[in-house]
Coordinates of C-alpha atoms and ligand atoms in Angstrom, one line a residue:
X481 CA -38.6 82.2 -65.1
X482 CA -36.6 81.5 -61.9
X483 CA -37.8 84.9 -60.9
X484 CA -41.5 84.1 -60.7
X485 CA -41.0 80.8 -59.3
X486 CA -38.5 82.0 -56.4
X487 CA -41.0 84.9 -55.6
X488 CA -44.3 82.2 -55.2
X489 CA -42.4 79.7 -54.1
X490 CA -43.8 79.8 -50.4
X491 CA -47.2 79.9 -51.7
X492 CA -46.2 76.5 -54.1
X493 CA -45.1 75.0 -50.6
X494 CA -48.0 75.3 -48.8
X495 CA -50.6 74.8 -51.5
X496 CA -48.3 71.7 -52.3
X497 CA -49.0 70.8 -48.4
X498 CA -52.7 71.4 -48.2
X499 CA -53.4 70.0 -51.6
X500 CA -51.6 66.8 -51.0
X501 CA -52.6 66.7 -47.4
X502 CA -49.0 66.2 -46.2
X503 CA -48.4 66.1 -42.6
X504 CA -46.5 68.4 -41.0
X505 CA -43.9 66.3 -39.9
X506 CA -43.4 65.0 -43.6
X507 CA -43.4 69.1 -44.6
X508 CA -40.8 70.0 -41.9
X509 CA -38.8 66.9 -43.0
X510 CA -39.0 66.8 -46.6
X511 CA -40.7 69.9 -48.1
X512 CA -39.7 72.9 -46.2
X513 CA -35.4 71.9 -46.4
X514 CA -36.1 72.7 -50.3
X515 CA -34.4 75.6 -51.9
X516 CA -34.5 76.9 -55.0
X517 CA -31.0 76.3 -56.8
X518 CA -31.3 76.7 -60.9
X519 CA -33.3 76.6 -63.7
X520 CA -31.4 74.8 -66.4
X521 CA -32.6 73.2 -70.2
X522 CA -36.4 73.0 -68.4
X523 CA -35.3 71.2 -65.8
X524 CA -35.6 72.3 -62.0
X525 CA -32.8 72.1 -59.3
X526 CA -33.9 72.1 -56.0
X527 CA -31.1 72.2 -52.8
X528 CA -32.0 69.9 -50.1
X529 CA -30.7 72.4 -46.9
X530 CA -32.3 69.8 -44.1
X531 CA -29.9 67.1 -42.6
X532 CA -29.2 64.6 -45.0
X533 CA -28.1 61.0 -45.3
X534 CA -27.7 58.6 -48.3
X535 CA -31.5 58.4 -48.7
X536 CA -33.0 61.5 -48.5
X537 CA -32.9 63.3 -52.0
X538 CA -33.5 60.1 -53.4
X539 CA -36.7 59.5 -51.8
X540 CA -37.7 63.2 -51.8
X541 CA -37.0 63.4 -55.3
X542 CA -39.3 60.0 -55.9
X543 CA -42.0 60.7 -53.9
X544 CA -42.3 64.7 -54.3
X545 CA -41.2 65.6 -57.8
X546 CA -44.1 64.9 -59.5
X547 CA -46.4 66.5 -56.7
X548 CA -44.4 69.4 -57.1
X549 CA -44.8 69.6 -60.7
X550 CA -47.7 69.9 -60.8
X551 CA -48.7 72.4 -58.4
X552 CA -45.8 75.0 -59.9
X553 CA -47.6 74.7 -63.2
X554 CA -51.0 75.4 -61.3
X555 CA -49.6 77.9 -59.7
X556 CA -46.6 79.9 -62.1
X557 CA -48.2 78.2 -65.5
X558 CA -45.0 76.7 -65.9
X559 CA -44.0 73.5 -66.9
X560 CA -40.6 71.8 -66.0
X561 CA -39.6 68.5 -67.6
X562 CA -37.6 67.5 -64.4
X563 CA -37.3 68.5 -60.7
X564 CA -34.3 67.3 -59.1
X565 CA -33.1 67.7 -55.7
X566 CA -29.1 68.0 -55.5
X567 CA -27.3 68.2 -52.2
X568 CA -26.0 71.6 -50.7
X569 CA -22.4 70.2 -51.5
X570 CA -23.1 69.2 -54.8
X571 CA -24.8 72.7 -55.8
X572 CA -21.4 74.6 -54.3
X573 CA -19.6 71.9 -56.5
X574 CA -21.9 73.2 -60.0
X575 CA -21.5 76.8 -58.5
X576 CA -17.9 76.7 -58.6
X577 CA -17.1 74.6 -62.0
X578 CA -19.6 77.1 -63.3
X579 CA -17.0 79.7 -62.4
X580 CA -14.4 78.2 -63.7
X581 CA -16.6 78.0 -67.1
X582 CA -17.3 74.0 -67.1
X583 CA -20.1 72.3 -65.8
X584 CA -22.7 69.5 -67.0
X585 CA -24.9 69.4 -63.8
X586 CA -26.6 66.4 -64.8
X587 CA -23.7 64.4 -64.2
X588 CA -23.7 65.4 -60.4
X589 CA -27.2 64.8 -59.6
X590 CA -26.4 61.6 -57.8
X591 CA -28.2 60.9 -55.0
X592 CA -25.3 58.8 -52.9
X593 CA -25.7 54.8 -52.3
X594 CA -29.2 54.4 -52.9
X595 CA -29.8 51.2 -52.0
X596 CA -33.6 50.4 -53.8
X597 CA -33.8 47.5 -54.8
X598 CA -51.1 41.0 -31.6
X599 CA -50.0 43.7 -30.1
X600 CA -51.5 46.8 -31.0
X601 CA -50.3 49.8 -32.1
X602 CA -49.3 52.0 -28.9
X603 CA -50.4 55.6 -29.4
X604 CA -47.7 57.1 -27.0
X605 CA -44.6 56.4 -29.5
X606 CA -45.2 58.4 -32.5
X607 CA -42.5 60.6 -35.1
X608 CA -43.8 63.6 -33.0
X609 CA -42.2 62.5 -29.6
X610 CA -39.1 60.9 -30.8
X611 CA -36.0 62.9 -31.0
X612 CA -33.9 63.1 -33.4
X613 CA -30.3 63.3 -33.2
X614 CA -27.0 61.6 -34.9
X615 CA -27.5 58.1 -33.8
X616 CA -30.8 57.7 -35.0
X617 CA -31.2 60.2 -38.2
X618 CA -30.8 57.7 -40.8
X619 CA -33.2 55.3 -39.3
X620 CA -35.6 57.8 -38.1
X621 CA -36.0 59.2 -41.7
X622 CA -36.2 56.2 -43.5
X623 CA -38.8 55.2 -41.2
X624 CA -40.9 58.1 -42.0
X625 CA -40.4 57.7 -45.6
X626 CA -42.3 54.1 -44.8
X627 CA -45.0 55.4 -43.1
X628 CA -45.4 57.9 -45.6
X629 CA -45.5 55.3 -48.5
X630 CA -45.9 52.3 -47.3
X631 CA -44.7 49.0 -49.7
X632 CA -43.7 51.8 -52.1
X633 CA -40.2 52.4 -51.7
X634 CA -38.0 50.1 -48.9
X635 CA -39.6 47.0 -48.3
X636 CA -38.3 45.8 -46.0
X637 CA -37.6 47.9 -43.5
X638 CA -35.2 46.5 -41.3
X639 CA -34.4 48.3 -38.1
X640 CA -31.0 47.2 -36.2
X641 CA -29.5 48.4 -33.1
X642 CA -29.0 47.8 -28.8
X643 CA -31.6 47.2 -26.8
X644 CA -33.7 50.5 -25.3
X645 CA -32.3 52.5 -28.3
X646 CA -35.5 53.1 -30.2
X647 CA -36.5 50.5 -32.4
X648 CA -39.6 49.4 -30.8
X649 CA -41.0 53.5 -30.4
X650 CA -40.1 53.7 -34.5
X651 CA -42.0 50.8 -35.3
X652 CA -44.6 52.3 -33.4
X653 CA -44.3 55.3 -35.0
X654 CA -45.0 53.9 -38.8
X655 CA -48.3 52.3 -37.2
X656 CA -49.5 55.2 -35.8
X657 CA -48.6 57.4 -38.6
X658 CA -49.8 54.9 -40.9
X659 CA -52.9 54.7 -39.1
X660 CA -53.6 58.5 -38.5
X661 CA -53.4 58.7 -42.6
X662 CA -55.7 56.1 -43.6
X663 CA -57.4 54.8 -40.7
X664 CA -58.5 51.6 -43.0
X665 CA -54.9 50.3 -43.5
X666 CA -54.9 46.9 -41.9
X667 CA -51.9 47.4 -40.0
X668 CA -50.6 44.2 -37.7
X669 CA -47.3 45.0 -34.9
X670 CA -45.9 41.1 -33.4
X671 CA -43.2 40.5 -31.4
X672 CA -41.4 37.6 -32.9
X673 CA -42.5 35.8 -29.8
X674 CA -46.1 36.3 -30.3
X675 CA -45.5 35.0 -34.0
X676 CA -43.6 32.1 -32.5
X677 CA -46.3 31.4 -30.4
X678 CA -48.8 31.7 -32.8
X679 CA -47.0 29.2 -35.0
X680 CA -46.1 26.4 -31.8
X681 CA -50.0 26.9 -31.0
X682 CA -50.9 25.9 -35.0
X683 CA -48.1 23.0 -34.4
X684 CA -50.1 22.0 -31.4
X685 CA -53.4 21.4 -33.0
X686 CA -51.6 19.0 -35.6
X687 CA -52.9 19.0 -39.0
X688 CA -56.1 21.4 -38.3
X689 CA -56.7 23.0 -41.6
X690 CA -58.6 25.2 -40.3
X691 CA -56.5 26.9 -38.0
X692 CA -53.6 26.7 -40.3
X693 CA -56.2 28.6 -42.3
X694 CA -57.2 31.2 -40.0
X695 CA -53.0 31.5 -38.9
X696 CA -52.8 32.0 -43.0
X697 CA -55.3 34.5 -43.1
X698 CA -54.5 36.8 -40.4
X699 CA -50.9 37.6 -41.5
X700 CA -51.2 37.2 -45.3
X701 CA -54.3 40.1 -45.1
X702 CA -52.6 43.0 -43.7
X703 CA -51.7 46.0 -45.4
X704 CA -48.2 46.8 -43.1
X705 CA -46.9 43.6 -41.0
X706 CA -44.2 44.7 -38.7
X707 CA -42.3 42.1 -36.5
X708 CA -40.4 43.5 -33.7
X709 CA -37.1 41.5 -32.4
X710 CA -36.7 39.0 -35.3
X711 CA -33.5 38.3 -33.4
X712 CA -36.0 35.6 -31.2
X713 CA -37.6 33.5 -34.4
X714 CA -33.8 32.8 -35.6
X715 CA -33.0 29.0 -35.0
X716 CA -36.5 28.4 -34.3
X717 CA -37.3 25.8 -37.0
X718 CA -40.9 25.8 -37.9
X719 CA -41.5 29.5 -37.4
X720 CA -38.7 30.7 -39.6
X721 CA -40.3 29.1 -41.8
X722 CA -43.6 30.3 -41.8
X723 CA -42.2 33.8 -41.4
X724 CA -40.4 33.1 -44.8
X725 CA -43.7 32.4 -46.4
X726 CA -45.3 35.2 -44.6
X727 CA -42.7 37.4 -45.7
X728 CA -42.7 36.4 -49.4
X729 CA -46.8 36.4 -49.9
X730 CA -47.0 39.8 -48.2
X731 CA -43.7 41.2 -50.2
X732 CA -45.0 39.8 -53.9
X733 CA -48.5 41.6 -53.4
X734 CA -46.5 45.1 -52.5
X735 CA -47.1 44.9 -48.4
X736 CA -45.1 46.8 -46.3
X737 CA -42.8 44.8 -44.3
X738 CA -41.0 46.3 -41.1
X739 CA -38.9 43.9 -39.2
X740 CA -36.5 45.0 -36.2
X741 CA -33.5 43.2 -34.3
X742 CA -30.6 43.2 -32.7
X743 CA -28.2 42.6 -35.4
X744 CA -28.3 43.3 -39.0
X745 CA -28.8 40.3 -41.0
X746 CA -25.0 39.3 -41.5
X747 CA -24.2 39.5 -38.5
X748 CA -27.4 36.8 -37.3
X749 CA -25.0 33.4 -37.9
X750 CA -27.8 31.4 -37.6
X751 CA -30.2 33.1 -40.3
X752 CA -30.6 31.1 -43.4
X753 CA -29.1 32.8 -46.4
X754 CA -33.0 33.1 -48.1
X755 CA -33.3 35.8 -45.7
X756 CA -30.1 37.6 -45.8
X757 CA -31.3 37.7 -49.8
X758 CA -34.9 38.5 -48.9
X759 CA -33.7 41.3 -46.3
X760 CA -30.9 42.8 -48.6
X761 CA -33.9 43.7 -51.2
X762 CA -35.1 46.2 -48.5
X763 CA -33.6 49.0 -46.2
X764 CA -31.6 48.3 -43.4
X765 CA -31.5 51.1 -41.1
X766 CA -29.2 51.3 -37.9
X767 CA -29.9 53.0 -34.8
X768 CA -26.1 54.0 -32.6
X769 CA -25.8 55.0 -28.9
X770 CA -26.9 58.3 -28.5
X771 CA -24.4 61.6 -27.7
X772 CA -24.5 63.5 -24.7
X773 CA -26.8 66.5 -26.7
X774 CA -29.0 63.5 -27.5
X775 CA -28.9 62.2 -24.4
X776 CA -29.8 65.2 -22.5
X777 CA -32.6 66.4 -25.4
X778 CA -34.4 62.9 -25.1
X779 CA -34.7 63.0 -21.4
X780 CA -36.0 66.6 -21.7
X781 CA -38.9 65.6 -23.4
X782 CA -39.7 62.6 -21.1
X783 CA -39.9 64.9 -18.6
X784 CA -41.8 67.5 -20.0
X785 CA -43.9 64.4 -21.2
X786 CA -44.6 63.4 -17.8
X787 CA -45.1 66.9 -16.1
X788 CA -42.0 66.9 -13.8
X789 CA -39.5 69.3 -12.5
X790 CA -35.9 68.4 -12.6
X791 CA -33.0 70.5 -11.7
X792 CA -30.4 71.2 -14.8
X793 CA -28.2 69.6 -12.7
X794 CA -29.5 66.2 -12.5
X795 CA -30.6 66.3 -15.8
X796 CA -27.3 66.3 -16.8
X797 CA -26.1 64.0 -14.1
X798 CA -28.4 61.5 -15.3
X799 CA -27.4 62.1 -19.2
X800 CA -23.9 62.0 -18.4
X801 CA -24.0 58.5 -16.5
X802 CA -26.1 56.6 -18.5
X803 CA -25.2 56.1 -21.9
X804 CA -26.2 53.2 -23.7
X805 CA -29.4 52.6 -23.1
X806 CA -32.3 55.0 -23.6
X807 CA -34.5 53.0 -21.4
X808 CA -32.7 53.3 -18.7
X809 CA -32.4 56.7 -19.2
X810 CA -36.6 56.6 -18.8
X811 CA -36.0 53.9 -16.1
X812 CA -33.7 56.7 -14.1
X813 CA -35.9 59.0 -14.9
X814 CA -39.4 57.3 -13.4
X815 CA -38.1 56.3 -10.1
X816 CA -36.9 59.4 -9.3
X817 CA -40.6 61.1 -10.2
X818 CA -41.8 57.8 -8.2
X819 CA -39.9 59.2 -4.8
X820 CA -40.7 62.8 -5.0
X821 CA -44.6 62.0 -5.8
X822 CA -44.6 59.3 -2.8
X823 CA -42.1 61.3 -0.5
X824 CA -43.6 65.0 -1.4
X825 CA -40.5 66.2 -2.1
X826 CA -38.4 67.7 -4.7
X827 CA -35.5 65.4 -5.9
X828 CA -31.9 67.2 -4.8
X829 CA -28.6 66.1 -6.2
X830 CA -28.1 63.9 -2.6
X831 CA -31.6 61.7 -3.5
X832 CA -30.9 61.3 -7.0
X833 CA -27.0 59.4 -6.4
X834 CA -28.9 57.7 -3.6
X835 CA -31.6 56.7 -5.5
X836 CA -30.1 56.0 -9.0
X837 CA -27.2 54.0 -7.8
X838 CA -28.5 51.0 -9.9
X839 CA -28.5 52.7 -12.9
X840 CA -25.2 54.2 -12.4
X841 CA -23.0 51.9 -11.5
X842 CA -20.7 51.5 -14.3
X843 CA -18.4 48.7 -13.2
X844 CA -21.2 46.6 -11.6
X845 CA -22.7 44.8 -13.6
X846 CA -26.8 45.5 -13.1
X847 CA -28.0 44.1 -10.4
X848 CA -31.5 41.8 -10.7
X849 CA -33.8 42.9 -8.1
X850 CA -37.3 42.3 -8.0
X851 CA -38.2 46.3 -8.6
X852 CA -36.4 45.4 -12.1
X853 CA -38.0 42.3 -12.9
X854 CA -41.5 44.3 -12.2
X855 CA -40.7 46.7 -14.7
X856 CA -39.3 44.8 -17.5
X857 CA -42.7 42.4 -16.9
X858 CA -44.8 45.4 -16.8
X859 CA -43.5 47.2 -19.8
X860 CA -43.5 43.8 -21.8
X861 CA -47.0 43.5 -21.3
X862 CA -47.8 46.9 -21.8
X863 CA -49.3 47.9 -18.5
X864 CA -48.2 49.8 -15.5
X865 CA -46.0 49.1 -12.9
X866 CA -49.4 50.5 -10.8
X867 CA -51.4 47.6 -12.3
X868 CA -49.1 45.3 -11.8
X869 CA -49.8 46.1 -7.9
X870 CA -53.1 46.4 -8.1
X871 CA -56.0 44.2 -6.8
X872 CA -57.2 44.1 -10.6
X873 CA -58.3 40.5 -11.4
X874 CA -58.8 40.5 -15.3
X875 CA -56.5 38.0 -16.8
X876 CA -54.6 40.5 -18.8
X877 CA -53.1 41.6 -15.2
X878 CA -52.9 38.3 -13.2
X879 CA -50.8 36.9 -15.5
X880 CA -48.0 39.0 -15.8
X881 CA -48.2 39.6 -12.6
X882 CA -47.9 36.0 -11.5
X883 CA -44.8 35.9 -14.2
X884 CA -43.1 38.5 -12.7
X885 CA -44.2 36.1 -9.5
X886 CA -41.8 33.5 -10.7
X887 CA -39.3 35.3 -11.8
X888 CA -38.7 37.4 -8.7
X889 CA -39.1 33.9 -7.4
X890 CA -36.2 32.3 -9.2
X891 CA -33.9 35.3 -10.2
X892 CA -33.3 36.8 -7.1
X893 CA -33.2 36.4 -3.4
X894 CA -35.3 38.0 -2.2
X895 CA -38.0 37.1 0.3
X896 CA -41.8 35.7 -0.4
X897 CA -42.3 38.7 2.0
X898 CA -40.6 41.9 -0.3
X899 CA -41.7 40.2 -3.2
X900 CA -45.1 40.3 -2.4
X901 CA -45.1 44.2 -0.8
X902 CA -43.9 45.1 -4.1
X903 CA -46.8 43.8 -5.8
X904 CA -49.4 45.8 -3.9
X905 CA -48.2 44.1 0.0
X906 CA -49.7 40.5 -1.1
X907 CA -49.1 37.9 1.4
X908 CA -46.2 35.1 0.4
X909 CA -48.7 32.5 0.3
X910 CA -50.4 34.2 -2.8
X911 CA -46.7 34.8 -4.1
X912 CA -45.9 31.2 -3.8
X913 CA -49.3 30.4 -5.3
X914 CA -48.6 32.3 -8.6
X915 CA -45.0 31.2 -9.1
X916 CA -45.9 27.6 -8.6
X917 CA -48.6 27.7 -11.4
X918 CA -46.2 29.4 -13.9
X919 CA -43.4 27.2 -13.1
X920 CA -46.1 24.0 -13.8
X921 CA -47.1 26.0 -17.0
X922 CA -43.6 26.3 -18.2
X923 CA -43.0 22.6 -17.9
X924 CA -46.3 21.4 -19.5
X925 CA -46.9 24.2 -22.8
X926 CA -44.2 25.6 -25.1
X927 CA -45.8 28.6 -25.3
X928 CA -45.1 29.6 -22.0
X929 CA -41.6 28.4 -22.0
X930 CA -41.0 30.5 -24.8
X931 CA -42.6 33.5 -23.7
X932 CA -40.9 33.4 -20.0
X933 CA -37.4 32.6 -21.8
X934 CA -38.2 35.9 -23.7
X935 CA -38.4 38.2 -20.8
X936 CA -35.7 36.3 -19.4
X937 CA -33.5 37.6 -22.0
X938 CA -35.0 41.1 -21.5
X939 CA -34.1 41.0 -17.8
X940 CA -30.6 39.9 -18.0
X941 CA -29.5 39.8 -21.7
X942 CA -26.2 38.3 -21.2
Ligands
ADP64 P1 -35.8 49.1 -28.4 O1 -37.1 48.6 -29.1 O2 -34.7 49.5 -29.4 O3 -35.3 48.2 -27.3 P2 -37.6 51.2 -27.4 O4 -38.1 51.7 -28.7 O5 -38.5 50.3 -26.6 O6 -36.2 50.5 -27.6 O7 -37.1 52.4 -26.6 C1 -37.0 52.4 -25.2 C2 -37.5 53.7 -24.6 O8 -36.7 54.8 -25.0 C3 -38.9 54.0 -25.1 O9 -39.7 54.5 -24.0 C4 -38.7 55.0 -26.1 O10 -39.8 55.9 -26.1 C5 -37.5 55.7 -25.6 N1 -36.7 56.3 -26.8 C6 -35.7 55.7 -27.5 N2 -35.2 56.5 -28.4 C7 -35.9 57.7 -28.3 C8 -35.9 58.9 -29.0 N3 -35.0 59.1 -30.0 N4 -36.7 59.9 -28.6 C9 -37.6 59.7 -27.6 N5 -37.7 58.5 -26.9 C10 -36.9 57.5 -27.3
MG65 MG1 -38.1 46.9 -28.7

């Protein structure tokens, strides 16, 4: 029996993978790591030789066994009982107690600590472009194991970890995934200040029904509601609780929650212990600082993303010198493709110190400059740091680009004059203009306030 499923075992995997539609990033994850082990009282042991943390024979085992059952019996008219997936250490384990003559192998199929219990959706961060390495496995596995099966298995999901480290481009990654599979899933992505926002603005128009109604609606339809940076709602009153509600509705009728922060749960002093409760039901997934090999594999791939040439060298200069943060890794990464495009040159070992010397700077603290404020402003509103200089006029411009107005305004010292040449060589009355109109803004709505404190925080988080 083993024989004749060992020798058609390829052609069960991939009838398994067209018949089931299974992507290939959920085949290379999940399907293709399995081995055959043993046949034992009908029941089928399967090795699981892909990397491995506490969840993944669990969840293969859940979400695949019975897939696989059926297709082997199509396939080898055969019918198992059981498929179980046992880790590599645990089948060397059976192999050698069966040596030694003793051996129930039932007793060692256990899968670990098993712990079950208006934005849009960005296509650019997807499973496909994000790299996997030590610091991210666990997190990066459980989030495709969500995207896969959304509200089935860990719900909720709840991403922790530094800023620029990858939560955000997971998140992502679930949508888009989610969305690629079954384009009709009513999918919503918030940052926590969008939801707080939302809330303040419901506050605002005191008692309305209606738009309590409508607030109501949006979020207790969706299919998947992911909130990014929790970490922001926490302390805030009213929206805490309205996200408790949210989160309850969506969680009894089987939605997929994904929530992300800085900080697992306990760890958040001033979250109310309904949460910790709510949260503990769910998945909490960690992401760590990246290694060196990650470091340096991560900014490969931005740079093959963005079709640049960079010396082995620098590559590793860069990887060596910036550790923590994965953004700035990108950050690094983008000015120096910004020089050699506007120069016409081809970035040496010299240009890069030169020109990275804000990024790698280890024992001074980052300095705020207004080239910093633009990015962080740009990349909070999703558009480019081209835009931003731009003489585009639609609102979804002007705006961030007056905020990032103020802020150069108050953060640093710069002049009206290198504030405004940086945002496409606008004259410092216009620069004075915008900053004044947030700065009345911030003082008369909440909203704003909230949304400027926000990228404050992103800016300069200490
Ligand atoms: P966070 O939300 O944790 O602050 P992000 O998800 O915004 O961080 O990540 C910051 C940047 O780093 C993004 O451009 C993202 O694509 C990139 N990044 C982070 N981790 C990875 C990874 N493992 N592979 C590829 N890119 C990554
Ligand atoms: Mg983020």
């Amino acid at each position: 029996m083993e024989e004749i499923v060992k020798n058609k075992w390829d052609e069960i995997l991939s009838y398994l993978k067209n018949e089931y539609a299974i992507t290939d990033v959920s085949y290379d994850s999940w399907i293709k790591p399995l081995e055959l082990f043993q046949i034992e009282d009908n029941k089928l042991y399967l090795t699981y030789s892909g990397d491995q943390n506490t969840m993944t024979l669990g969840y293969v085992t859940r979400k695949y066994a019975t897939p696989l059952k059926v297709t082997i019996a199509e396939i080898t008219g055969i019918q198992f009982d059981e498929i179980l997936v046992i880790s590599q250490e645990n089948a060397n384990q059976i192999n050698k107690e069966k040596n030694a003559g003793l051996i129930n192998i039932e007793e060692t199929t256990s899968y670990g600590e098993r712990k079950i219990g208006n934005s849009t959706i960005n296509p650019k961060f997807t499973f496909d472009n994000f790299v996997v390495g030590r610091n991210n496995r666990f997190a990066q596995t459980a989030a495709l194991a969500v995207a896969e099966s959304p509200g089935e298995f860990y719900n909720p999901l709840y991403i922790y970890g530094g800023p620029g480290l990858g939560k955000t481009h997971l998140m992502q990654a679930i949508g888009n995934y989610i969305e690629n599979q079954n384009p009709n899933t009513h999918i919503l992505y918030v940052t926590s200040e969008e939801f707080t926002n939302e809330v303040i603005e419901n506050m605002r128009t005191n008692n309305n029904a209606t738009a309590m109604q409508r607030f109501r609606d949006k979020y207790r339809t969706v299919d998947v509601l992911m909130v990014d940076d929790i970490q922001f709602i926490i302390g805030k009153e009213a929206t805490q609780e309205e996200f408790f509600h949210t989160f309850n509705a969506l969680h009894a009728m089987g939605k997929q929650i994904v929530i992300s922060s800085d900080k697992p749960p306990k760890d958040m002093e001033t979250l109310d212990d309904r949460f910790k409760s709510r949260f503990d039901m769910g998945l909490m997934a960690d992401i760590g600082y990246p290694d060196y090999e990650t470091r340096m594999a991560i900014l490969s791939k931005k740079i093959e993303e963005k079709n640049f040439n960079l010396d082995e060298s620098i590559r590793k200069y860069i990887a060596e010198n910036i550790q923590s943060n994965i953004r700035e890794i990108e950050g690094a990464l983008n000015k120096l493709i910004a020089f050699s495009r506007l120069e016409k040159i081809d970035i040496t070992m010299e240009i890069a110190e030169r020109e990275l010397q804000n990024f790698i700077s280890p024992n001074i603290s980052r300095e705020i400059t207004p080239q910093l404020i633009i990015e962080v402003v740009s990349e909070h509103f999703n558009i480019t740091v081209d835009q931003m200089a731009s003489k585009n006029r639609s609102s979804s411009v002007v705006r961030p680009r007056q905020i990032a107005m103020y802020l150069c305004n108050t953060m640093t010292d710069s002049s009206l004059q290198a504030i405004g040449l940086l945002l496409g060589g606008r004259d410092h009355s216009t620069i004075i203009h915008g900053a004044n109109k947030i700065e009345e803004e911030i003082d008369k709505d909440e909203n704003t306030k909230n949304l400027v404190e926000t990228i404050k925080k992103k800016i300069n988080p200490n």
